[in-house]
GROMACS .gro file of C-alpha atoms in nm:
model
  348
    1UNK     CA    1  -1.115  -4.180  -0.529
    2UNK     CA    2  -1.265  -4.510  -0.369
    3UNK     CA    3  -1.109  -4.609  -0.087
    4UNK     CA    4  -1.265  -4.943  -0.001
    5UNK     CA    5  -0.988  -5.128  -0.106
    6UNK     CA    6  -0.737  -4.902  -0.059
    7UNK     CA    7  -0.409  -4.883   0.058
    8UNK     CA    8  -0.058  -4.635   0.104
    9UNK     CA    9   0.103  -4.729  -0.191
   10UNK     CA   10  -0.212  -4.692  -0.407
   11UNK     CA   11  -0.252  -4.314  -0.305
   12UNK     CA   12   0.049  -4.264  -0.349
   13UNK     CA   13   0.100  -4.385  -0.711
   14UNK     CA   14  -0.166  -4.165  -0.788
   15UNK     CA   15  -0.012  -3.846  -0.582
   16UNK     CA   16  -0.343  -3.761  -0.394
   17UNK     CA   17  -0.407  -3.684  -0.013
   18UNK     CA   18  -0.695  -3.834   0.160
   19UNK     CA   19  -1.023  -3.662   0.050
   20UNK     CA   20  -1.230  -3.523   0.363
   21UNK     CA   21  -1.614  -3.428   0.356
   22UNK     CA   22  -1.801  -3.278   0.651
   23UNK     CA   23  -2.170  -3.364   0.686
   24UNK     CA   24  -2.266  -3.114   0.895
   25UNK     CA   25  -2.227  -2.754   0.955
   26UNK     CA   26  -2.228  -2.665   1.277
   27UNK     CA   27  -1.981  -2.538   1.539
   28UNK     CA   28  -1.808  -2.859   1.539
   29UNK     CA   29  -1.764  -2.871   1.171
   30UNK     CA   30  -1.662  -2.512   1.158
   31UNK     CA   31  -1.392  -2.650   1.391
   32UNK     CA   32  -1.292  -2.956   1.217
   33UNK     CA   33  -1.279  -2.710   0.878
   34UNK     CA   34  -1.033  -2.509   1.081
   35UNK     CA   35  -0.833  -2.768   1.154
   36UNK     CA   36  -0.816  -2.910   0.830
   37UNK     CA   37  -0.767  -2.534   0.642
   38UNK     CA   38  -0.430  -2.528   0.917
   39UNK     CA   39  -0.344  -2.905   0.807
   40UNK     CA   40  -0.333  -2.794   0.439
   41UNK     CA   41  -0.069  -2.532   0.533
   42UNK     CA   42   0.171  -2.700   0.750
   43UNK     CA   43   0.405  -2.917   0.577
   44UNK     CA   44   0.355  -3.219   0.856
   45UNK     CA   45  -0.034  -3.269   0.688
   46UNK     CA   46  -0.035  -3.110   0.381
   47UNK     CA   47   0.010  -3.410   0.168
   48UNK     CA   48  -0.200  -3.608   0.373
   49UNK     CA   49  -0.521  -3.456   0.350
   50UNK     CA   50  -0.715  -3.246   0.182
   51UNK     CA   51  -1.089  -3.066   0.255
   52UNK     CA   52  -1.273  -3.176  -0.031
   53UNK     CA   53  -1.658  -3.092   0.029
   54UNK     CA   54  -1.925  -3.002   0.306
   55UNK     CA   55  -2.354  -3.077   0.315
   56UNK     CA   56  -2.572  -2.951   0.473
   57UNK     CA   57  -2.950  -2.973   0.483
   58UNK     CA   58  -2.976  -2.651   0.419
   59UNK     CA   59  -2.785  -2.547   0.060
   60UNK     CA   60  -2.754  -2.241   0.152
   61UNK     CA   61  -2.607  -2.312   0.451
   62UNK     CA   62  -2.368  -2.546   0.317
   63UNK     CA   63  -2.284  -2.283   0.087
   64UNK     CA   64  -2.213  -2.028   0.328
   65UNK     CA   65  -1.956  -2.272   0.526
   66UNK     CA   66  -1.811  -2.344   0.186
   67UNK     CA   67  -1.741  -2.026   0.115
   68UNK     CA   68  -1.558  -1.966   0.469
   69UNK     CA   69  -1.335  -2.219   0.449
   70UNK     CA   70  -1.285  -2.221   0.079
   71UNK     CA   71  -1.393  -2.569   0.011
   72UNK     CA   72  -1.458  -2.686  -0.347
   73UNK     CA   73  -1.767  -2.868  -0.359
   74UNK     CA   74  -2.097  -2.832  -0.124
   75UNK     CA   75  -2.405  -3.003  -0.109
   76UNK     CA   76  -2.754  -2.950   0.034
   77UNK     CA   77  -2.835  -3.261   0.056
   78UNK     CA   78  -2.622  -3.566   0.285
   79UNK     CA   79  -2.742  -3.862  -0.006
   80UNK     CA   80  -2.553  -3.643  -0.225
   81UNK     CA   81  -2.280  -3.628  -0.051
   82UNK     CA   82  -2.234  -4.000   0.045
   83UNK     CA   83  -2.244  -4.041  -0.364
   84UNK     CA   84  -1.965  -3.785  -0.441
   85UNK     CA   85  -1.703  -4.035  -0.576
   86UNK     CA   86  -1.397  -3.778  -0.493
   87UNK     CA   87  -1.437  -3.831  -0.140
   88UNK     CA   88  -1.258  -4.074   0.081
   89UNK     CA   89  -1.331  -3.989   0.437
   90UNK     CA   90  -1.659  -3.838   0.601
   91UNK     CA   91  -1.671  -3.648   0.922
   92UNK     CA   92  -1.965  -3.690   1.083
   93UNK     CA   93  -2.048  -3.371   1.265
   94UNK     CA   94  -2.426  -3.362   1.351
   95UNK     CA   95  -2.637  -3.433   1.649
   96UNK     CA   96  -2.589  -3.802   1.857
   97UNK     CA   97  -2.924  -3.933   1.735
   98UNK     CA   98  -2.824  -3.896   1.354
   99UNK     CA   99  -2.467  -4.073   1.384
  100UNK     CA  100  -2.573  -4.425   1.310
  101UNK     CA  101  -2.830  -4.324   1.021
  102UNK     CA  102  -2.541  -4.129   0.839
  103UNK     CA  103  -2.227  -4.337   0.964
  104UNK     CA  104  -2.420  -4.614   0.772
  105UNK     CA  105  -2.530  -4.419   0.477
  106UNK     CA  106  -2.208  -4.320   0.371
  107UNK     CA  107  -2.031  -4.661   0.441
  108UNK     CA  108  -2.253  -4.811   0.250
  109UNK     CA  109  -2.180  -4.530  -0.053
  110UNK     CA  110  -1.789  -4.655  -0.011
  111UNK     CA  111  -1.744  -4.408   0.212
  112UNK     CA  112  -1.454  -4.459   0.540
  113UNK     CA  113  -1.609  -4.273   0.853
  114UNK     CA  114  -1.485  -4.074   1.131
  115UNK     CA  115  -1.787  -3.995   1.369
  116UNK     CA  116  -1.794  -3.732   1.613
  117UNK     CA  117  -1.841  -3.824   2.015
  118UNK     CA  118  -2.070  -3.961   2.090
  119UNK     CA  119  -2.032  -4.227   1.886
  120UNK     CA  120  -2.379  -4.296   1.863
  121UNK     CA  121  -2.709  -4.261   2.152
  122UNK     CA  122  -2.684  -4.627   2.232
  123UNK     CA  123  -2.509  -4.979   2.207
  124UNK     CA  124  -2.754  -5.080   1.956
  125UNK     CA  125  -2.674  -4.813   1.724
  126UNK     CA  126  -2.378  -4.870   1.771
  127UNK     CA  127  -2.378  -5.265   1.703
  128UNK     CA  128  -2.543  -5.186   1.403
  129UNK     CA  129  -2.308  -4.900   1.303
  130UNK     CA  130  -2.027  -5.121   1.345
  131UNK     CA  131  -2.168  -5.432   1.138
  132UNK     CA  132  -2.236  -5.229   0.833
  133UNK     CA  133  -1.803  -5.159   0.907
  134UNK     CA  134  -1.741  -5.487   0.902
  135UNK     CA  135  -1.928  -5.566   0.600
  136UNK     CA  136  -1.736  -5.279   0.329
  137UNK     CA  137  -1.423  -5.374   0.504
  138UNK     CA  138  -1.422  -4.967   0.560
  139UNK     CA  139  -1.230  -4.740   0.841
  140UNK     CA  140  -1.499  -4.662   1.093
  141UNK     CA  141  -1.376  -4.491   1.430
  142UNK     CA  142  -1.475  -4.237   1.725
  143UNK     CA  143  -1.348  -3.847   1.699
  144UNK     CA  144  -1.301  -3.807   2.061
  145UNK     CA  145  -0.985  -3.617   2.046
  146UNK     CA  146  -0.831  -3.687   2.347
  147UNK     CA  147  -0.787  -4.034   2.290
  148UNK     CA  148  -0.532  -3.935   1.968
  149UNK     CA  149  -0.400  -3.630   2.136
  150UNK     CA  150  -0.005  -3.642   2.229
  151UNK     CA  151  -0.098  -3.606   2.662
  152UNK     CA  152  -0.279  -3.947   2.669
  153UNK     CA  153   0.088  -4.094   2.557
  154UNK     CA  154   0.252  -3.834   2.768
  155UNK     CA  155   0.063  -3.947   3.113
  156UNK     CA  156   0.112  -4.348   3.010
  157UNK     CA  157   0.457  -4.314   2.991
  158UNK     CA  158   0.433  -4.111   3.337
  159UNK     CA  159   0.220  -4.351   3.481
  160UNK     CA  160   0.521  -4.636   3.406
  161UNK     CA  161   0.819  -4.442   3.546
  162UNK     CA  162   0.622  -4.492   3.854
  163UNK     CA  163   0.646  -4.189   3.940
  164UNK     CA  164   0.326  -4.165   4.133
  165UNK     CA  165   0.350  -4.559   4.267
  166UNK     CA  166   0.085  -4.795   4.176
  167UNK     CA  167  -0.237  -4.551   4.066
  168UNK     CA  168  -0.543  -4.655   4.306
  169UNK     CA  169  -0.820  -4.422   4.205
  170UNK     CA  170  -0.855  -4.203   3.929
  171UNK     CA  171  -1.135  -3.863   3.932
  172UNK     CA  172  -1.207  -3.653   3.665
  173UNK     CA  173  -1.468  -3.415   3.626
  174UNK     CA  174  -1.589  -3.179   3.312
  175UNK     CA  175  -1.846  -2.895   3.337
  176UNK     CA  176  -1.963  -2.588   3.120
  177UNK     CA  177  -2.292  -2.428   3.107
  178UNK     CA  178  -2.450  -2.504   2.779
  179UNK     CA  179  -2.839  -2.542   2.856
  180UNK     CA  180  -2.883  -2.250   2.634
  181UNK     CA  181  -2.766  -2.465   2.359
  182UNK     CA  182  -3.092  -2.579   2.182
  183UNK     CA  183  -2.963  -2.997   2.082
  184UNK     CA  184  -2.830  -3.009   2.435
  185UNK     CA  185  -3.151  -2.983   2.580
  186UNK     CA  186  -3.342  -3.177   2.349
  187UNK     CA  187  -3.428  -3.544   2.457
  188UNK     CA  188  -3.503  -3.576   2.059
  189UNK     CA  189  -3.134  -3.528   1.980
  190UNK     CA  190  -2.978  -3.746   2.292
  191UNK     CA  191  -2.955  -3.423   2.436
  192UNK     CA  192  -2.818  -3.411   2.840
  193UNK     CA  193  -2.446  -3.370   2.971
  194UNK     CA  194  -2.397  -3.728   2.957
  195UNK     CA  195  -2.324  -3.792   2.590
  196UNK     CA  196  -2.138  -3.428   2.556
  197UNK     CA  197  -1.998  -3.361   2.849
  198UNK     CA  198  -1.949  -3.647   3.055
  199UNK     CA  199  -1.770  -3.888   2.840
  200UNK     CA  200  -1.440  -3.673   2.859
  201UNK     CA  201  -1.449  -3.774   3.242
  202UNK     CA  202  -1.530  -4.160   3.153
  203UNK     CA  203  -1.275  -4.158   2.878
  204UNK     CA  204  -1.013  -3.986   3.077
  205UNK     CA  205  -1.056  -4.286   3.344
  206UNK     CA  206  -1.062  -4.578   3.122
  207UNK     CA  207  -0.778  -4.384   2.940
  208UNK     CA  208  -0.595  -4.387   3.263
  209UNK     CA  209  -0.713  -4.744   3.409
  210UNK     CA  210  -0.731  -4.947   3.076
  211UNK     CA  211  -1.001  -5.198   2.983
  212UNK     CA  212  -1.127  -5.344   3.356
  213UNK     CA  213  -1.393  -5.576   3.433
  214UNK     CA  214  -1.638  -5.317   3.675
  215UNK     CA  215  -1.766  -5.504   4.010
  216UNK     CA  216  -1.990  -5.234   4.059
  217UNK     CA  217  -2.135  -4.898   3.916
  218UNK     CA  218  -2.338  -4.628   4.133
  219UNK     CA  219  -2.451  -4.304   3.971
  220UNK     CA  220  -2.697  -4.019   4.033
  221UNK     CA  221  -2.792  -3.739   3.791
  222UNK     CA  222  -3.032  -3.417   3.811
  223UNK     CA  223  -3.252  -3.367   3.557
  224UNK     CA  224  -3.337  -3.064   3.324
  225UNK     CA  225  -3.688  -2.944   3.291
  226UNK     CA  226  -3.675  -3.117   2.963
  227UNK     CA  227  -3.606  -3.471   3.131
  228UNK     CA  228  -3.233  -3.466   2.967
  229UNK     CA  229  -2.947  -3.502   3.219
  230UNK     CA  230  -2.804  -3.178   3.367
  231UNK     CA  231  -2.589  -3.248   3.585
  232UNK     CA  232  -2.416  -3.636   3.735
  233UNK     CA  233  -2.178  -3.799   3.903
  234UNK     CA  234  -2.075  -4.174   3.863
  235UNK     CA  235  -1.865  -4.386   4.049
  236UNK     CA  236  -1.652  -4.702   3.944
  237UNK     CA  237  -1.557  -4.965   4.139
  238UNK     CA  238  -1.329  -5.254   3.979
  239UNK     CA  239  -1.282  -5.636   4.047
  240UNK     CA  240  -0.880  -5.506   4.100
  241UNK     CA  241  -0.994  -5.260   4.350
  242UNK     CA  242  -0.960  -4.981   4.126
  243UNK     CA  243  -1.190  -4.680   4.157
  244UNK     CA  244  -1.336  -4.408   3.924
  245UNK     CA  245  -1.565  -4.094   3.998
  246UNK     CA  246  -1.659  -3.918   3.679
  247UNK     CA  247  -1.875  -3.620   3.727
  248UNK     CA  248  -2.011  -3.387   3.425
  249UNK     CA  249  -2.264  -3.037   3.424
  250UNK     CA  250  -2.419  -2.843   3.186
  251UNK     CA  251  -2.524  -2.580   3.439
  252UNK     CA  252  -2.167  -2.471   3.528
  253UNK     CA  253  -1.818  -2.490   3.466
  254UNK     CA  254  -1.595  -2.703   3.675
  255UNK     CA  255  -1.195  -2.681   3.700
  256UNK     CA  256  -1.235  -2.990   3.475
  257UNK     CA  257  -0.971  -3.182   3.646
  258UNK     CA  258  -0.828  -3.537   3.575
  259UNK     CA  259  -0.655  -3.643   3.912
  260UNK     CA  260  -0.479  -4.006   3.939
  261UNK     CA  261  -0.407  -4.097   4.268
  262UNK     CA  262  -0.104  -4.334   4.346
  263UNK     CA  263   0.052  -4.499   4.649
  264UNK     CA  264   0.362  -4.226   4.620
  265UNK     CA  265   0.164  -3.983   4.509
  266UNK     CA  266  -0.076  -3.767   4.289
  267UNK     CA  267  -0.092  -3.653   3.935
  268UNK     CA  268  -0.332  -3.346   3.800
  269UNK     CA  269  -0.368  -3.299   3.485
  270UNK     CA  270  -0.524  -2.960   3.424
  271UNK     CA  271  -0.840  -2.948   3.168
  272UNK     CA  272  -0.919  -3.306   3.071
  273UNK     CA  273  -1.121  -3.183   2.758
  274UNK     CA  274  -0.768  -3.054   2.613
  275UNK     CA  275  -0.502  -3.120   2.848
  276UNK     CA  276  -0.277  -2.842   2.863
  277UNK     CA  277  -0.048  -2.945   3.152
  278UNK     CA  278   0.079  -3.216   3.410
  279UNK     CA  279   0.114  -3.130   3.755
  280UNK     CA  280   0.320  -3.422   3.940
  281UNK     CA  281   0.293  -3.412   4.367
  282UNK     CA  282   0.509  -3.578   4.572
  283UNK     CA  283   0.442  -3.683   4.961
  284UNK     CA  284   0.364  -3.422   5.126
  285UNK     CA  285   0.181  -3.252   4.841
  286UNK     CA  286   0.486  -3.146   4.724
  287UNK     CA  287   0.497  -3.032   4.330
  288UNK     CA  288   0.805  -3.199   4.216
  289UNK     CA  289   0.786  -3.179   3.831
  290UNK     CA  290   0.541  -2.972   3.539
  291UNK     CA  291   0.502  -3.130   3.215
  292UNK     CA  292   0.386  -2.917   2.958
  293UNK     CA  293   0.155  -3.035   2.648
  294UNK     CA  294   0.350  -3.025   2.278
  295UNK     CA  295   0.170  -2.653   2.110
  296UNK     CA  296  -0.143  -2.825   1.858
  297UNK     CA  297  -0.267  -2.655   1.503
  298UNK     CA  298  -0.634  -2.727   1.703
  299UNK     CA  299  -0.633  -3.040   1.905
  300UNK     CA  300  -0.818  -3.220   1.654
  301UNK     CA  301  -0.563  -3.284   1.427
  302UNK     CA  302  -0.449  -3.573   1.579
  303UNK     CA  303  -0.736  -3.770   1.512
  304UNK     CA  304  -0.793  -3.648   1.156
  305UNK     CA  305  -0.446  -3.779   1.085
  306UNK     CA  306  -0.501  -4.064   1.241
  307UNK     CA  307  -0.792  -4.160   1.056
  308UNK     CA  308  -0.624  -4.078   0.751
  309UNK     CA  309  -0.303  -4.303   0.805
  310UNK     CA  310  -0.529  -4.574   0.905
  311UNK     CA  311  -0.705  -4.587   0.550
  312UNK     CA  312  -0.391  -4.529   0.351
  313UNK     CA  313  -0.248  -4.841   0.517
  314UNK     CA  314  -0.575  -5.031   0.440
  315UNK     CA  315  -0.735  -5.059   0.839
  316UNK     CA  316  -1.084  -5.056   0.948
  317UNK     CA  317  -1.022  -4.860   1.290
  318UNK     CA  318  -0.746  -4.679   1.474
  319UNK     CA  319  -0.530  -4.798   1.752
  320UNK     CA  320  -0.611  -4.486   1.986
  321UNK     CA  321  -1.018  -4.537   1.976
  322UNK     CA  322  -1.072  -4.918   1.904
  323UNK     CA  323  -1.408  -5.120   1.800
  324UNK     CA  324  -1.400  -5.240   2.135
  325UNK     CA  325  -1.344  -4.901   2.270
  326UNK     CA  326  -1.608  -4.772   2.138
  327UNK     CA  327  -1.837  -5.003   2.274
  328UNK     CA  328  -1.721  -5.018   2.617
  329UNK     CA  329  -1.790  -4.673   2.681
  330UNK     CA  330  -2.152  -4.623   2.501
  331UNK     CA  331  -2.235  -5.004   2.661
  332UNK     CA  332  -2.104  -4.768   2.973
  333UNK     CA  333  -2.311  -4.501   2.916
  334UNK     CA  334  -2.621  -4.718   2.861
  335UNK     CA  335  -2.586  -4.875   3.221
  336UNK     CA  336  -2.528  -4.514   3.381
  337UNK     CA  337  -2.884  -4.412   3.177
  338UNK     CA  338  -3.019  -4.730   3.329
  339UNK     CA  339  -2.970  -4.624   3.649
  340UNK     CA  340  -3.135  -4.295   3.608
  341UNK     CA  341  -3.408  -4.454   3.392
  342UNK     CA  342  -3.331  -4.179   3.145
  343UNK     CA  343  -3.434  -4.280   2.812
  344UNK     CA  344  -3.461  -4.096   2.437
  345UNK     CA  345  -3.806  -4.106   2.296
  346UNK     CA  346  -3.619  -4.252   1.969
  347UNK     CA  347  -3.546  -4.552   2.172
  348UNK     CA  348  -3.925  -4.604   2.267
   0.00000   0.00000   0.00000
């Protein structure tokens, strides 16, 4: 089913749900798969999607994932894949470095896109990424689930009760220890924390803040014997007087808090990577209110539905992760690599 042109009331003349295929089969596909299998089954989803194939580069390895999760078709190659006419939506689930190369392969085969985080290694990827969307007239948009999860509407509509006061500074910080993970180490793959790691703390702050014209931007990282980014922290500053401090690790784990800070008081939101609370202080440091997080098939639901909703009604991206959102944050993420004069050998 070709979805270039496609629209609500089309698929649903014809009595289909939106047609997913992973390219990729890795831990993040495994969990996308998951959450698709659970989608199937729950009678909010079921008609809405619908796991259709997986590739791999490695057949048997595609083969092997197929088999786990049931899916119908596999492939060992991603060309054959992007050429599978039953397939409406690709999930991109591979390494940073390959995004753009296979975000524009399978637009380009008719396919809509939903591409892991990071969106791509850099803003010109990225520009070029998004060009090729423009062109099919195809859904292209970032799976960074906390952007579509239910808490980031939760702590707006916190944020205007004013029940903190006017928010003045927002810190968030995200850590695990993953340097025995082979890609995250790798310069070749845009391996680091930065592009893993750190942009839950970024997003979580321009979540939080909104779009903001930056006055300045300081940031210091440490580096892995490989030369990728282990550890950072980044702070900043706005023309409103607004102020950020993302800090990320891939040597330890961190209580990944997401604090907003506001002239009546303070809001923590516990694990900013999948928020699964809301902590609300008073003066005085006083807890005055918990706000628990709606229970989630997986978290990344949210943005597979999304994605799906936005093709049947005939969009190229979703409201939660924008065109413009996208670019903000890797155009972000460039200027923070800047600073450290970190680059990939792919972009020398």
């Amino acid at each position: 089913m070709s979805s270039m042109n496609g629209n609500r009331s089309a698929f649903e003349d014809e009595g289909k749900p939106v047609s997913i295929a992973i390219l990729g089969a890795g831990n993040i596909a495994n969990a996308m798969a998951r959450t698709i299998s659970a989608m199937s089954n729950d009678e909010r989803y079921r008609n809405l999607v619908t796991l259709h194939a997986v590739a791999s580069r490695d057949e048997r390895r595609a083969a092997e994932f197929a088999n786990r999760f049931t899916i119908p078709v596999h492939y060992g190659s991603y060309e054959e894949l992007a050429e599978d006419d039953d397939v409406d939506l690709v999930y991109i689930a591979t390494p940073h470095n390959f995004h753009a190369e296979q975000a524009i392969l399978c637009m380009r085969n008719g396919k809509n896109v939903l591409v892991e985080k990071s969106f791509t290694a850099n803003r010109e990827q990225a520009d070029a990424v998004l060009g090729v969307a423009e062109s099919t007239g195809l859904l292209c948009t970032e799976a960074i689930w906390t952007r579509y999860m239910p808490s980031r509407t939760i702590i707006d509509d916190l944020l205007l009760s004013n029940v903190i006061g006017d928010v003045t500074t927002v810190t968030a910080n995200l850590g695990y220890p993953l340097t025995g993970v082979k890609r995250m180490v790798d310069p070749n793959l845009a391996g680091g924390a930065l592009l893993d790691v750190g942009i839950y703390p970024l997003n979580f702050i321009d979540m939080v803040l909104g779009p903001q014209q930056l006055s300045s931007l300081q940031s210091s990282a440490c580096f892995f014997e490989t030369g990728v980014d282990a550890q950072s922290s980044t702070t900043l500053h706005y023309e409103n007087g607004h102020m950020g401090v993302a800090s990320c690790s891939m040597l330890g784990m961190s209580d990944a808090q997401g604090i907003v800070w506001g002239s009546k008081g303070y809001m923590i939101c516990n694990n900013i990577n999948n928020i699964d609370g809301i902590d609300i202080y008073e003066d005085g440091h006083r807890l005055s209110r918990h706000v628990d997080i709606p229970q989630q098939l997986t978290g990344y639901e949210y943005e597979v539905a999304s994605a799906a909703n936005a093709i049947l009604d005939g969009e190229t991206q979703c409201t939660e992760m924008t065109h413009e959102d996208t670019l903000r944050l890797v155009s972000l993420e460039d200027n923070i690599r800047d600073i450290w004069g970190m680059t990939y050998p792919f972009e020398d």
